[in-house]
PDB file of C-alpha atoms in Angstrom:
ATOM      1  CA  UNK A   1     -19.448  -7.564  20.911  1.00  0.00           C
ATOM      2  CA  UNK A   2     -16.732  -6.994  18.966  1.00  0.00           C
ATOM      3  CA  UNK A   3     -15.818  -3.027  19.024  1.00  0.00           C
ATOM      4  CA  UNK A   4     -13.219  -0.206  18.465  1.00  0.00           C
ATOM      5  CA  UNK A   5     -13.039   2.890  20.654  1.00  0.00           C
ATOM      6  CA  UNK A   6     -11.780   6.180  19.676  1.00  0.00           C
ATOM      7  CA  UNK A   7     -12.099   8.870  22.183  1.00  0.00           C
ATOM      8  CA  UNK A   8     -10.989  11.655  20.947  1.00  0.00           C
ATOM      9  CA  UNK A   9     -13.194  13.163  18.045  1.00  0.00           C
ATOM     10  CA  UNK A  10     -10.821  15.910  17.578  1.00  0.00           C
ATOM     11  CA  UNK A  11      -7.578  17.023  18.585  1.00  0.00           C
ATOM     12  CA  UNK A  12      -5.191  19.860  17.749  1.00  0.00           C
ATOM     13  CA  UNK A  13      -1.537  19.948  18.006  1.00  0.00           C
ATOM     14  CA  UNK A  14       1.068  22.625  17.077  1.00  0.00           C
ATOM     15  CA  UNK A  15       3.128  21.530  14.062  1.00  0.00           C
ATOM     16  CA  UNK A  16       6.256  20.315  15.798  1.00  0.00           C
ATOM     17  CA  UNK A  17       4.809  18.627  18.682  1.00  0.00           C
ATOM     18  CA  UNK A  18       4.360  15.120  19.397  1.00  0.00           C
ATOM     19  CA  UNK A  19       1.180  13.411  18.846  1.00  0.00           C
ATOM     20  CA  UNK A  20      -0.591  10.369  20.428  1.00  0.00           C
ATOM     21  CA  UNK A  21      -4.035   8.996  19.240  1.00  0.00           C
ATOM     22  CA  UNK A  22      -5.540   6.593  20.803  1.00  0.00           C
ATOM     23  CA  UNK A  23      -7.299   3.243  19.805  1.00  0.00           C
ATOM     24  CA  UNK A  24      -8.918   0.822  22.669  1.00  0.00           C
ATOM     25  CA  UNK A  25     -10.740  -2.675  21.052  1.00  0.00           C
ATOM     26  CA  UNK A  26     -12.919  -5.031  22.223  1.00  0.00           C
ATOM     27  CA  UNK A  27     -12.354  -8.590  20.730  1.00  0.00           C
ATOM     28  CA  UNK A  28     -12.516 -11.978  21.641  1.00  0.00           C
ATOM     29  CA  UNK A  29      -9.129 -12.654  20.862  1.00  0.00           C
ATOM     30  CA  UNK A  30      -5.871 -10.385  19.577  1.00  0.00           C
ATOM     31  CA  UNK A  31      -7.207  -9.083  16.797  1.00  0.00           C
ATOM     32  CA  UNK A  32      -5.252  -7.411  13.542  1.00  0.00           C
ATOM     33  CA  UNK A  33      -4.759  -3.881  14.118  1.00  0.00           C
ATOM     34  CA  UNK A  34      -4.463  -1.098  11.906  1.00  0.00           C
ATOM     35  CA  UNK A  35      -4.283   2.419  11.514  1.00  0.00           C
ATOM     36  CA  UNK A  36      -5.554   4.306   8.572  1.00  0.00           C
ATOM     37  CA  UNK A  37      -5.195   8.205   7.433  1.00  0.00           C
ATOM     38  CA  UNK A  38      -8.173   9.605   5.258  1.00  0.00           C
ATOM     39  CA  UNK A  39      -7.526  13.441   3.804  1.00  0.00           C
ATOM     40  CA  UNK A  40     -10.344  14.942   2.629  1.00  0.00           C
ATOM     41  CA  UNK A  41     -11.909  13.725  -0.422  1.00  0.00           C
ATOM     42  CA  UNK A  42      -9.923  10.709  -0.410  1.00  0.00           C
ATOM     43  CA  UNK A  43      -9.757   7.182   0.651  1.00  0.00           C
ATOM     44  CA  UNK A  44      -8.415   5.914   3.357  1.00  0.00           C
ATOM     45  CA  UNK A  45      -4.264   5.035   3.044  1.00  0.00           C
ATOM     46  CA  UNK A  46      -2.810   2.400   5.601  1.00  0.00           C
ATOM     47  CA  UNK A  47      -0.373   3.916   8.100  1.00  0.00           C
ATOM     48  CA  UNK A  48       0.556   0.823   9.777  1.00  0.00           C
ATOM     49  CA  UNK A  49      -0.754  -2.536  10.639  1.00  0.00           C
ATOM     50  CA  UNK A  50       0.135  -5.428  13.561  1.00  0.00           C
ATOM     51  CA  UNK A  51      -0.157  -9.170  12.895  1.00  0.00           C
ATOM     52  CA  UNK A  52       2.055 -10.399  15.521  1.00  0.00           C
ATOM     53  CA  UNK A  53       5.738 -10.386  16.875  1.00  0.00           C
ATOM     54  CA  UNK A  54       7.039  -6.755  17.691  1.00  0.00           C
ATOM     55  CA  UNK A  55       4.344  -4.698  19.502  1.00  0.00           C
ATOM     56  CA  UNK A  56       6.046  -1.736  18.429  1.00  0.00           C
ATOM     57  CA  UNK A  57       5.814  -0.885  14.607  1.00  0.00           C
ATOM     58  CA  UNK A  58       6.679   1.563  12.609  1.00  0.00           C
ATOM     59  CA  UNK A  59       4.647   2.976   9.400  1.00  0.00           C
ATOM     60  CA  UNK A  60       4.754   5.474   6.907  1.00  0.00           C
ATOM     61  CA  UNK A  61       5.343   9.273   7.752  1.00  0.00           C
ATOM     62  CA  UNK A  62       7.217   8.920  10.446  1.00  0.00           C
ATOM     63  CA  UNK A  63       3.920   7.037  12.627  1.00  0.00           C
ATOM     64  CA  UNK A  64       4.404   3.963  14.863  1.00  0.00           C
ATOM     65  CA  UNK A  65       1.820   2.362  17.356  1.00  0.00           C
ATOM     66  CA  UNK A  66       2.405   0.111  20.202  1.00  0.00           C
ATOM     67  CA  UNK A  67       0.292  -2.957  21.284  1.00  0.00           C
ATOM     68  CA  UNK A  68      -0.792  -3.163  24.239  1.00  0.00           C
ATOM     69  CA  UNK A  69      -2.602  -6.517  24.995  1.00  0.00           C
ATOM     70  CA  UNK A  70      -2.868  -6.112  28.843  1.00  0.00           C
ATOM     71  CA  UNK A  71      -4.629  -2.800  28.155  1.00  0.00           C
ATOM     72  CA  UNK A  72      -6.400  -3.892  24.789  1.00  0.00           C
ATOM     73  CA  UNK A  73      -4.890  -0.149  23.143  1.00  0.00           C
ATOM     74  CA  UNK A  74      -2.987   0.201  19.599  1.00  0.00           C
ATOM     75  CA  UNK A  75      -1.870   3.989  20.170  1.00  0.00           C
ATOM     76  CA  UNK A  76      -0.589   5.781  17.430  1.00  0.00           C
ATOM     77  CA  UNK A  77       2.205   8.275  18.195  1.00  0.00           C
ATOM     78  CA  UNK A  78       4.170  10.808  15.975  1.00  0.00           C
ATOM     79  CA  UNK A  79       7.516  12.738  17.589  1.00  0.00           C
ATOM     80  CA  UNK A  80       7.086  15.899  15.231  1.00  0.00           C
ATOM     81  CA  UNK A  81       3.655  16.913  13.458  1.00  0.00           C
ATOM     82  CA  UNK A  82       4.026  18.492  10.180  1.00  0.00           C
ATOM     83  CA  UNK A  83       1.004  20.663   8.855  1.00  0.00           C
ATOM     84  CA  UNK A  84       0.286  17.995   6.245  1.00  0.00           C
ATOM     85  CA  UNK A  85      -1.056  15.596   8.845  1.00  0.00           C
ATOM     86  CA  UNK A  86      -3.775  17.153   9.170  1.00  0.00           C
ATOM     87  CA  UNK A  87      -6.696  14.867   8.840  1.00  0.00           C
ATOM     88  CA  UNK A  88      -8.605  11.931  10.138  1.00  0.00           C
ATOM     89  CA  UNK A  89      -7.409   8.924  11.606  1.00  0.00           C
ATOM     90  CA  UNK A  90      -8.757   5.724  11.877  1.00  0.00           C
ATOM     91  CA  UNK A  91      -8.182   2.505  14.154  1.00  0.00           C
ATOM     92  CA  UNK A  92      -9.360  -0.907  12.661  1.00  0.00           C
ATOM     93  CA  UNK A  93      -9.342  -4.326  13.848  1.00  0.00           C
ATOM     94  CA  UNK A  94      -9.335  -7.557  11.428  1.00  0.00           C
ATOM     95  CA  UNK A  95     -10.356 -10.999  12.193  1.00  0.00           C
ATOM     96  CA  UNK A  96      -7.996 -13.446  13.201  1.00  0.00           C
ATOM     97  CA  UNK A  97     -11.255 -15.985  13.664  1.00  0.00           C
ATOM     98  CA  UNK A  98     -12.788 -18.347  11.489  1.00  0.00           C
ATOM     99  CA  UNK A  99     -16.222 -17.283  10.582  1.00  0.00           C
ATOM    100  CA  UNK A 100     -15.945 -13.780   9.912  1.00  0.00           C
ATOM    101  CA  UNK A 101     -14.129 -11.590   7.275  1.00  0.00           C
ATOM    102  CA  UNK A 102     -15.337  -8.313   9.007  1.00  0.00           C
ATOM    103  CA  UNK A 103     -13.052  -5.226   9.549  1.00  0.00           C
ATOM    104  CA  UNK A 104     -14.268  -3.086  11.907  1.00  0.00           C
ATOM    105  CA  UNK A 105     -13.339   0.631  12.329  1.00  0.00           C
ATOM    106  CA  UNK A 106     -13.848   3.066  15.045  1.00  0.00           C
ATOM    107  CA  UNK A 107     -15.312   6.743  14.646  1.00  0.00           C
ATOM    108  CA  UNK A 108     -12.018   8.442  14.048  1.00  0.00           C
ATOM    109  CA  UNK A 109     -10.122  11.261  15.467  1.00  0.00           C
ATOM    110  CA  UNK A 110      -9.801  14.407  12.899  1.00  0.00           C
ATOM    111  CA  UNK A 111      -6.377  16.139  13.864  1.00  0.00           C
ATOM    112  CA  UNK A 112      -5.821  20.058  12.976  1.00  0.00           C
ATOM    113  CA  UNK A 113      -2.810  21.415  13.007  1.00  0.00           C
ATOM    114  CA  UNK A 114      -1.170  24.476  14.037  1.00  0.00           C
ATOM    115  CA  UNK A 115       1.261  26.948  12.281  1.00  0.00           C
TER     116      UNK A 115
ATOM    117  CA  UNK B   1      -0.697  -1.516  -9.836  1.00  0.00           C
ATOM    118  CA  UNK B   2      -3.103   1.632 -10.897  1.00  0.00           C
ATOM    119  CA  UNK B   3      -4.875   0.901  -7.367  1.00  0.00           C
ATOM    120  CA  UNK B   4      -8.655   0.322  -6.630  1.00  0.00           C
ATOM    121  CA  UNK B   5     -10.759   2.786  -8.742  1.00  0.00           C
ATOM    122  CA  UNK B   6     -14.681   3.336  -8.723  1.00  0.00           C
ATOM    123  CA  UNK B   7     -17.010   5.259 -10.263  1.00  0.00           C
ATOM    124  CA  UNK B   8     -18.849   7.519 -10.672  1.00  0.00           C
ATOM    125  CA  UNK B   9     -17.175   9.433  -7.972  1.00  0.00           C
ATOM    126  CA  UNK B  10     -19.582  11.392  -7.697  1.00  0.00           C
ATOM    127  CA  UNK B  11     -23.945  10.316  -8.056  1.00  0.00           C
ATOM    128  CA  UNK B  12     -26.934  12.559  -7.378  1.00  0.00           C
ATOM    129  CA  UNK B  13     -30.100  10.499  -7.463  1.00  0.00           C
ATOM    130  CA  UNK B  14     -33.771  11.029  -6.741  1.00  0.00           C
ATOM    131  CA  UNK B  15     -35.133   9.434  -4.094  1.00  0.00           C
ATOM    132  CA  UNK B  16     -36.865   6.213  -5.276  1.00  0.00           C
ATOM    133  CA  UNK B  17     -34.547   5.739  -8.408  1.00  0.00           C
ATOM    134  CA  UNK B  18     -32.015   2.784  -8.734  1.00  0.00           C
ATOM    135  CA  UNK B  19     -28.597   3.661  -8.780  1.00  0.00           C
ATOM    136  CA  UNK B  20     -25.298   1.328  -9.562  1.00  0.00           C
ATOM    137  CA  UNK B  21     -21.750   2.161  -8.573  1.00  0.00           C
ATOM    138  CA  UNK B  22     -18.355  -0.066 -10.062  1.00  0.00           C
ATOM    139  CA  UNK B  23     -15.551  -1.047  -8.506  1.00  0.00           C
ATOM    140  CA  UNK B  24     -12.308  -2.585 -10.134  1.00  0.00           C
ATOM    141  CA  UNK B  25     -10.083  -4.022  -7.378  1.00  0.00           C
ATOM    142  CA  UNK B  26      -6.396  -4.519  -7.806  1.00  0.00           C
ATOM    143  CA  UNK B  27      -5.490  -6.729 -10.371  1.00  0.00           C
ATOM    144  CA  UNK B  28      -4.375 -10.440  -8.594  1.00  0.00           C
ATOM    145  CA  UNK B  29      -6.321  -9.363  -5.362  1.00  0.00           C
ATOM    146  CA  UNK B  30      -9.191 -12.102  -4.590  1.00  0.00           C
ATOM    147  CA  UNK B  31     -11.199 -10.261  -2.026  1.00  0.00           C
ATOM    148  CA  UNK B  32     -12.937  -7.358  -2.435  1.00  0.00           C
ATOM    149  CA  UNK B  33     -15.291  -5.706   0.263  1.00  0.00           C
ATOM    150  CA  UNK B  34     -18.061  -2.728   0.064  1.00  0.00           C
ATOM    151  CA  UNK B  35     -18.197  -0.081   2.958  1.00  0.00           C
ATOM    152  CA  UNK B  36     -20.286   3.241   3.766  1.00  0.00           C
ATOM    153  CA  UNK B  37     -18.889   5.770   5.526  1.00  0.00           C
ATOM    154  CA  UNK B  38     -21.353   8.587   6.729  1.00  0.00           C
ATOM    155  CA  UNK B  39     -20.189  12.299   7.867  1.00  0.00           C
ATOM    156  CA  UNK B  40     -17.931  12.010  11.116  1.00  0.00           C
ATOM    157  CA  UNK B  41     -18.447   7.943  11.222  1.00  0.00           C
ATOM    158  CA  UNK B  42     -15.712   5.296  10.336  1.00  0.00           C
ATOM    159  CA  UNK B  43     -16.640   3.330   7.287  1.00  0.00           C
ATOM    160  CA  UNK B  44     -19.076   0.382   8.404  1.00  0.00           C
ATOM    161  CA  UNK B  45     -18.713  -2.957   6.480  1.00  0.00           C
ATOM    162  CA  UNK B  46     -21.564  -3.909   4.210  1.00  0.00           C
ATOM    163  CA  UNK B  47     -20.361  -7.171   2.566  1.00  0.00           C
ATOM    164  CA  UNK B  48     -17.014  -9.297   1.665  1.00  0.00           C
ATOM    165  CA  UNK B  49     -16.213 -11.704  -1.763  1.00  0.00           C
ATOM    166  CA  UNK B  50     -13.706 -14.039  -2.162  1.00  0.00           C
ATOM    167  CA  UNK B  51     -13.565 -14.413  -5.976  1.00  0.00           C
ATOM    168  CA  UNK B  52     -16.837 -14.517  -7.337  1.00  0.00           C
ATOM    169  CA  UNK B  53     -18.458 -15.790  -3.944  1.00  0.00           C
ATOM    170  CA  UNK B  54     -20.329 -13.552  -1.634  1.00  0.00           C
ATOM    171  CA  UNK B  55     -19.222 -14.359   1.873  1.00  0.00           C
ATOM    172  CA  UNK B  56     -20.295 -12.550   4.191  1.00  0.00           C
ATOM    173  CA  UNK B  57     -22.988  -9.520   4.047  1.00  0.00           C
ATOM    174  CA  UNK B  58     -23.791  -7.032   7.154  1.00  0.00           C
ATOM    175  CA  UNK B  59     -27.167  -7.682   8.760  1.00  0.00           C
ATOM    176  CA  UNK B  60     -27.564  -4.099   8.205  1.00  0.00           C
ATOM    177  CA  UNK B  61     -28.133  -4.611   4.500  1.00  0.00           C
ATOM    178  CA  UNK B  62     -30.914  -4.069   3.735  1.00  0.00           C
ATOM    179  CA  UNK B  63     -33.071  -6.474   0.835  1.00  0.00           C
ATOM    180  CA  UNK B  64     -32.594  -2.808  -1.007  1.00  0.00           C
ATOM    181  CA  UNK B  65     -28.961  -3.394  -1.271  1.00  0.00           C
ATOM    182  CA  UNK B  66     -27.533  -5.972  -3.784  1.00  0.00           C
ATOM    183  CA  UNK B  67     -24.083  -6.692  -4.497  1.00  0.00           C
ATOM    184  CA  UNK B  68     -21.890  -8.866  -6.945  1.00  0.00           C
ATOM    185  CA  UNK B  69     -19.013 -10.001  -8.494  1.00  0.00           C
ATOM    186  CA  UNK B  70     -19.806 -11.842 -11.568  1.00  0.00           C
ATOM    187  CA  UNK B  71     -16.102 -12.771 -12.370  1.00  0.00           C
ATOM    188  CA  UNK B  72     -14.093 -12.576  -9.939  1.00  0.00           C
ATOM    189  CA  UNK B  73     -12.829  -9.300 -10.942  1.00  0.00           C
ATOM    190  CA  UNK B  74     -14.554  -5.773 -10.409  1.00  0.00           C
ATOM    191  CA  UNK B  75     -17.835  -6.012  -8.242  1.00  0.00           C
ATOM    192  CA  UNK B  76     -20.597  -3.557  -8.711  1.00  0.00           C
ATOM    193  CA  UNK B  77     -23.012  -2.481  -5.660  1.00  0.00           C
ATOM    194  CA  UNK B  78     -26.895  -1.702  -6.342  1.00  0.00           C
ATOM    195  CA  UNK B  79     -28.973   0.348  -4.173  1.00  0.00           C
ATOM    196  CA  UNK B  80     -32.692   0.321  -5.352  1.00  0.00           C
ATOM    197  CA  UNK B  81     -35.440   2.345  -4.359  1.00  0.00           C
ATOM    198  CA  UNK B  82     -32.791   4.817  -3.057  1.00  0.00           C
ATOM    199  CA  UNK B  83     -33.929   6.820   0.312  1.00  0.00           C
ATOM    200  CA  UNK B  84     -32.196   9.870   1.596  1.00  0.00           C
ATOM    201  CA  UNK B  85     -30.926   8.018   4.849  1.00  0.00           C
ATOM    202  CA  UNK B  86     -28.420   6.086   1.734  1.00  0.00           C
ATOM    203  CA  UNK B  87     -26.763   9.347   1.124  1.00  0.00           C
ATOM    204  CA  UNK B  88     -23.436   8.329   2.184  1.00  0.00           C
ATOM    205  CA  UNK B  89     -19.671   7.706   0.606  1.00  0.00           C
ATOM    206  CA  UNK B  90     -19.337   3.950  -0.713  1.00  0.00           C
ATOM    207  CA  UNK B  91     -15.984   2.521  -0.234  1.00  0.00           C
ATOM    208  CA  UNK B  92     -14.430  -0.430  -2.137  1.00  0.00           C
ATOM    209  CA  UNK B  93     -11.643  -1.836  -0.575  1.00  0.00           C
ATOM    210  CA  UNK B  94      -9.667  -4.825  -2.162  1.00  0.00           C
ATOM    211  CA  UNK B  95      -6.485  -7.736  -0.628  1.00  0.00           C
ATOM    212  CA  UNK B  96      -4.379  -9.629  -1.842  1.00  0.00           C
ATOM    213  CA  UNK B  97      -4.623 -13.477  -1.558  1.00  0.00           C
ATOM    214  CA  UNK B  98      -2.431 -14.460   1.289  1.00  0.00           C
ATOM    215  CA  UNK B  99      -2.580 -15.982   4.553  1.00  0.00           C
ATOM    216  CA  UNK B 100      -3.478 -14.866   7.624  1.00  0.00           C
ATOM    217  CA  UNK B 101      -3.275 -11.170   8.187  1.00  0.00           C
ATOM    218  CA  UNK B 102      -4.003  -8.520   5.166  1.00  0.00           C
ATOM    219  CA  UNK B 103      -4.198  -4.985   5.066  1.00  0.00           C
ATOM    220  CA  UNK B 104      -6.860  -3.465   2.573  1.00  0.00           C
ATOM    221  CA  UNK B 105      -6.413  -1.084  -0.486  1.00  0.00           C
ATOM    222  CA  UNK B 106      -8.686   1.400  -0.714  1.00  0.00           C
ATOM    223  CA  UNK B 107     -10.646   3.364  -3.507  1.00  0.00           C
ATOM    224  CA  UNK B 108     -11.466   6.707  -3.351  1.00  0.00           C
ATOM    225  CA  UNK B 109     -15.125   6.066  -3.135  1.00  0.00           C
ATOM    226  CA  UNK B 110     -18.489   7.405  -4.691  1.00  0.00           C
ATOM    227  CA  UNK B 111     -20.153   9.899  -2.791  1.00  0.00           C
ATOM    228  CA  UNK B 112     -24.183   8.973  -3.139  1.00  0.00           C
ATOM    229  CA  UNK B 113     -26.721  12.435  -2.527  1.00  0.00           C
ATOM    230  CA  UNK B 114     -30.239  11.105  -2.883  1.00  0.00           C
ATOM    231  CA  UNK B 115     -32.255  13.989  -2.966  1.00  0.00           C
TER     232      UNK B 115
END
């Protein structure tokens, strides 16, 4: 079944430090791959998102993630948290096969930062 | 682009009443899909239109649940015979008609309470 594993429900970083979330999928073949950031109240904004080519992307706010297809993971990693990061995070997969237009998401990761 | 809106934000209900939430997609975006995102849970696909078609609708939607959109354009989402179990935030989500990979715009949800 098709899936998306986040393991960490909650992690908490010092502002300044480096941050790594991580994403592991289950799909029958490479999937689309996103990451999305939801603050409080809000909807959900896209970070960054794979299709193919480059396993290493960059997004908004500084974020990249890196592919991994050997390990099935889409980490996403920051060098230097800022306070306003705080929130959740959220790993998605897309289809890439015919008969389904499904996006599935896995249970987030809420990040709190440290002054 | 104003980006995806819905409304009410915000909808207290009785439980056994009928309640209706709106959502207008970007303008130019084709596909438009309906989520519900529960406290500490990753928003869980309910159903998918391409245009005015209905494509693809969770198994986990209930015969309570009804969804269109008549034109193409904004879709609106039914729940009748609400039950406190539907108290959830309902996400609209729209792309843009291209193909292969797309990443989704999000709105900023309603938030249902049945009570």
């Amino acid at each position: 079944a098709q899936s998306v594993t986040q393991p960490d429900i909650h992690i908490t970083v010092s502002e300044g430090a480096s941050l790594e979330l991580r994403c592991n999928y289950s799909y029958g073949a490479t999937p689309y791959l996103f990451w999305y950031v939801q603050s409080p109240g809000q909807g959900l904004q896209l970070l960054l998102k794979y299709f193919s080519g480059d396993t290493l992307v960059q997004g908004i706010k500084g974020f990249e993630a890196e592919f991994k297809r050997s390990q099935s993971s889409f980490n996403l990693r920051k060098p230097s948290v800022h306070w306003s990061d705080a929130a959740e995070y959220f790993c998605a997969v897309g289809p890439t096969t015919s008969g389904t237009y499904k996006y599935i998401f896995g249970t987030g990761t809420r990040l709190k930062v440290l002054a | 682009d104003t980006g995806v809106s819905q409304n009410p934000r915000h909808k207290i209900t009785k439980r056994g009443q009928n309640v209706t939430f709106r959502c207008d997609p970007i303008s130019e975006h084709n596909r438009l899909y309906w989520y519900r995102q529960t406290l500490g849970q990753g928003p869980e696909f309910l159903t998918y239109f391409q245009n005015e078609a209905q494509l693809e609708k969770s198994r986990l939607l209930s015969d309570r649940f009804s969804a269109e959109r008549p034109k193409g354009s904004f879709s609106t989402l039914e729940i009748q015979r609400t039950e406190q179990g539907d108290s959830a935030m309902y996400l609209c989500a729209s792309s843009p008609p291209v193909i292969g990979g797309y990443e989704q715009y999000f709105g900023p949800g309603t938030r249902l309470t049945v009570t």
